[in-house]
PDB file of C-alpha atoms in Angstrom:
ATOM      1  CA  MET A   1      14.194  89.827 -50.335  1.00  0.00           C
ATOM      2  CA  THR A   2      13.919  86.404 -51.896  1.00  0.00           C
ATOM      3  CA  ASP A   3      10.610  84.698 -52.576  1.00  0.00           C
ATOM      4  CA  LYS A   4       9.153  82.587 -49.771  1.00  0.00           C
ATOM      5  CA  THR A   5      10.146  78.925 -49.941  1.00  0.00           C
ATOM      6  CA  GLU A   6       9.746  75.838 -47.801  1.00  0.00           C
ATOM      7  CA  TYR A   7      13.001  76.850 -46.073  1.00  0.00           C
ATOM      8  CA  ASP A   8      11.323  79.929 -44.614  1.00  0.00           C
ATOM      9  CA  ASP A   9       9.515  77.739 -42.067  1.00  0.00           C
ATOM     10  CA  VAL A  10      12.749  76.175 -40.767  1.00  0.00           C
ATOM     11  CA  PRO A  11      14.181  77.919 -37.682  1.00  0.00           C
ATOM     12  CA  VAL A  12      17.246  80.058 -38.383  1.00  0.00           C
ATOM     13  CA  ALA A  13      19.699  78.346 -36.061  1.00  0.00           C
ATOM     14  CA  CYS A  14      22.853  76.313 -36.358  1.00  0.00           C
ATOM     15  CA  THR A  15      22.397  72.831 -34.932  1.00  0.00           C
ATOM     16  CA  LEU A  16      26.116  72.048 -34.787  1.00  0.00           C
ATOM     17  CA  PRO A  17      26.925  70.811 -31.273  1.00  0.00           C
ATOM     18  CA  ASP A  18      29.092  73.198 -29.230  1.00  0.00           C
ATOM     19  CA  ALA A  19      31.880  70.631 -29.056  1.00  0.00           C
ATOM     20  CA  GLU A  20      32.162  70.648 -32.857  1.00  0.00           C
ATOM     21  CA  ARG A  21      31.937  74.421 -33.347  1.00  0.00           C
ATOM     22  CA  GLU A  22      35.566  75.001 -32.386  1.00  0.00           C
ATOM     23  CA  ASN A  23      36.717  72.365 -34.890  1.00  0.00           C
ATOM     24  CA  ARG A  24      34.604  74.044 -37.568  1.00  0.00           C
ATOM     25  CA  ARG A  25      36.009  77.463 -36.688  1.00  0.00           C
ATOM     26  CA  ASP A  26      39.578  76.101 -36.847  1.00  0.00           C
ATOM     27  CA  TRP A  27      38.902  74.449 -40.212  1.00  0.00           C
ATOM     28  CA  VAL A  28      37.397  77.655 -41.633  1.00  0.00           C
ATOM     29  CA  GLU A  29      40.346  79.669 -40.345  1.00  0.00           C
ATOM     30  CA  THR A  30      43.034  77.385 -41.743  1.00  0.00           C
ATOM     31  CA  THR A  31      41.280  76.420 -44.983  1.00  0.00           C
ATOM     32  CA  LEU A  32      39.134  79.326 -46.143  1.00  0.00           C
ATOM     33  CA  THR A  33      40.312  82.534 -44.482  1.00  0.00           C
ATOM     34  CA  THR A  34      43.614  82.642 -46.353  1.00  0.00           C
ATOM     35  CA  GLU A  35      41.787  82.193 -49.679  1.00  0.00           C
ATOM     36  CA  LEU A  36      39.142  84.873 -49.098  1.00  0.00           C
ATOM     37  CA  THR A  37      39.454  88.014 -51.210  1.00  0.00           C
ATOM     38  CA  ASP A  38      36.173  89.807 -50.461  1.00  0.00           C
ATOM     39  CA  ILE A  39      32.898  89.653 -48.553  1.00  0.00           C
ATOM     40  CA  GLU A  40      29.944  91.303 -50.261  1.00  0.00           C
ATOM     41  CA  GLU A  41      26.819  92.104 -48.281  1.00  0.00           C
ATOM     42  CA  ARG A  42      23.549  91.089 -49.918  1.00  0.00           C
ATOM     43  CA  GLU A  43      19.976  91.901 -48.961  1.00  0.00           C
ATOM     44  CA  ASP A  44      19.361  88.571 -47.226  1.00  0.00           C
ATOM     45  CA  GLY A  45      22.867  87.212 -46.693  1.00  0.00           C
ATOM     46  CA  TYR A  46      26.419  87.452 -47.959  1.00  0.00           C
ATOM     47  CA  GLU A  47      28.549  86.552 -50.919  1.00  0.00           C
ATOM     48  CA  PHE A  48      32.041  85.322 -50.135  1.00  0.00           C
ATOM     49  CA  VAL A  49      34.648  85.676 -52.871  1.00  0.00           C
ATOM     50  CA  PHE A  50      37.653  83.357 -52.838  1.00  0.00           C
ATOM     51  CA  ARG A  51      40.711  82.880 -55.016  1.00  0.00           C
ATOM     52  CA  GLY A  52      39.868  80.852 -58.070  1.00  0.00           C
ATOM     53  CA  THR A  53      41.617  77.510 -57.850  1.00  0.00           C
ATOM     54  CA  GLU A  54      40.430  73.946 -58.034  1.00  0.00           C
ATOM     55  CA  GLU A  55      41.564  73.377 -54.431  1.00  0.00           C
ATOM     56  CA  VAL A  56      39.532  76.361 -53.216  1.00  0.00           C
ATOM     57  CA  PHE A  57      36.494  75.135 -55.143  1.00  0.00           C
ATOM     58  CA  GLU A  58      36.832  71.764 -53.409  1.00  0.00           C
ATOM     59  CA  ALA A  59      37.222  73.433 -49.994  1.00  0.00           C
ATOM     60  CA  VAL A  60      34.164  75.651 -50.548  1.00  0.00           C
ATOM     61  CA  SER A  61      32.173  72.616 -51.714  1.00  0.00           C
ATOM     62  CA  THR A  62      33.191  70.737 -48.568  1.00  0.00           C
ATOM     63  CA  PHE A  63      32.183  73.739 -46.474  1.00  0.00           C
ATOM     64  CA  VAL A  64      28.733  73.869 -48.101  1.00  0.00           C
ATOM     65  CA  LYS A  65      28.214  70.143 -47.578  1.00  0.00           C
ATOM     66  CA  ARG A  66      29.067  70.479 -43.881  1.00  0.00           C
ATOM     67  CA  GLU A  67      26.996  73.641 -43.395  1.00  0.00           C
ATOM     68  CA  ALA A  68      23.964  72.107 -45.097  1.00  0.00           C
ATOM     69  CA  GLU A  69      23.956  69.440 -42.385  1.00  0.00           C
ATOM     70  CA  CYS A  70      23.738  71.903 -39.470  1.00  0.00           C
ATOM     71  CA  CYS A  71      22.060  74.910 -41.108  1.00  0.00           C
ATOM     72  CA  SER A  72      19.062  73.432 -42.895  1.00  0.00           C
ATOM     73  CA  PHE A  73      17.457  76.882 -43.220  1.00  0.00           C
ATOM     74  CA  ALA A  74      20.238  78.173 -45.471  1.00  0.00           C
ATOM     75  CA  ARG A  75      20.492  78.464 -49.228  1.00  0.00           C
ATOM     76  CA  PHE A  76      23.889  78.117 -50.863  1.00  0.00           C
ATOM     77  CA  ARG A  77      25.083  78.821 -54.362  1.00  0.00           C
ATOM     78  CA  ILE A  78      28.617  78.291 -55.611  1.00  0.00           C
ATOM     79  CA  GLU A  79      29.580  80.156 -58.748  1.00  0.00           C
ATOM     80  CA  VAL A  80      32.803  79.670 -60.658  1.00  0.00           C
ATOM     81  CA  PRO A  81      33.249  82.199 -63.437  1.00  0.00           C
ATOM     82  CA  GLN A  82      35.074  81.151 -66.556  1.00  0.00           C
ATOM     83  CA  ALA A  83      38.639  79.896 -66.088  1.00  0.00           C
ATOM     84  CA  PHE A  84      38.450  79.840 -62.265  1.00  0.00           C
ATOM     85  CA  GLU A  85      38.874  83.609 -61.923  1.00  0.00           C
ATOM     86  CA  THR A  86      37.195  83.351 -58.522  1.00  0.00           C
ATOM     87  CA  VAL A  87      35.056  80.984 -56.500  1.00  0.00           C
ATOM     88  CA  ARG A  88      31.971  82.771 -55.199  1.00  0.00           C
ATOM     89  CA  LEU A  89      29.730  81.448 -52.449  1.00  0.00           C
ATOM     90  CA  GLN A  90      26.327  82.995 -51.918  1.00  0.00           C
ATOM     91  CA  PHE A  91      24.937  82.122 -48.497  1.00  0.00           C
ATOM     92  CA  ASP A  92      21.462  83.407 -47.674  1.00  0.00           C
ATOM     93  CA  GLY A  93      18.083  82.361 -46.358  1.00  0.00           C
ATOM     94  CA  PRO A  94      14.986  83.555 -44.535  1.00  0.00           C
ATOM     95  CA  ASP A  95      14.819  86.482 -42.114  1.00  0.00           C
ATOM     96  CA  GLY A  96      17.522  86.152 -39.470  1.00  0.00           C
ATOM     97  CA  THR A  97      20.058  84.451 -41.724  1.00  0.00           C
ATOM     98  CA  LYS A  98      22.069  87.582 -42.370  1.00  0.00           C
ATOM     99  CA  GLN A  99      22.355  88.358 -38.649  1.00  0.00           C
ATOM    100  CA  LEU A 100      23.414  84.779 -37.862  1.00  0.00           C
ATOM    101  CA  LEU A 101      26.091  85.020 -40.572  1.00  0.00           C
ATOM    102  CA  GLU A 102      27.327  88.363 -39.233  1.00  0.00           C
ATOM    103  CA  GLU A 103      27.752  86.915 -35.748  1.00  0.00           C
ATOM    104  CA  GLY A 104      29.322  83.693 -36.996  1.00  0.00           C
ATOM    105  CA  LEU A 105      30.961  83.106 -40.356  1.00  0.00           C
ATOM    106  CA  VAL A 106      31.528  86.749 -41.336  1.00  0.00           C
ATOM    107  CA  ALA A 107      33.230  87.445 -38.011  1.00  0.00           C
ATOM    108  CA  GLU A 108      35.347  84.283 -38.360  1.00  0.00           C
ATOM    109  CA  LEU A 109      36.514  85.156 -41.860  1.00  0.00           C
ATOM    110  CA  ARG A 110      37.424  88.777 -41.158  1.00  0.00           C
TER     111      ARG A 110
END
């Protein structure tokens, strides 16, 4: 488990309006799903592994920017190993984050 931070007091809930969730799901499906190579379960979230290209890095960065707006509880970390071998996105947060991811993003990407 990660150390307690100021994010731990923010409710674990997506604030994206229902009308926009379908657009988000469609964008994830058409932009990220085809680039995903692995999903690794972590103690308090998930790590998503994508093909290592500049375009994928830009797409993952866009995803994080959008998610940060509606999921203020979440912590994100993008890692790009040397020479763009992969683009890795760690997505975690306080208790409840992992379950929310399982019901949402993980299910959408599988």
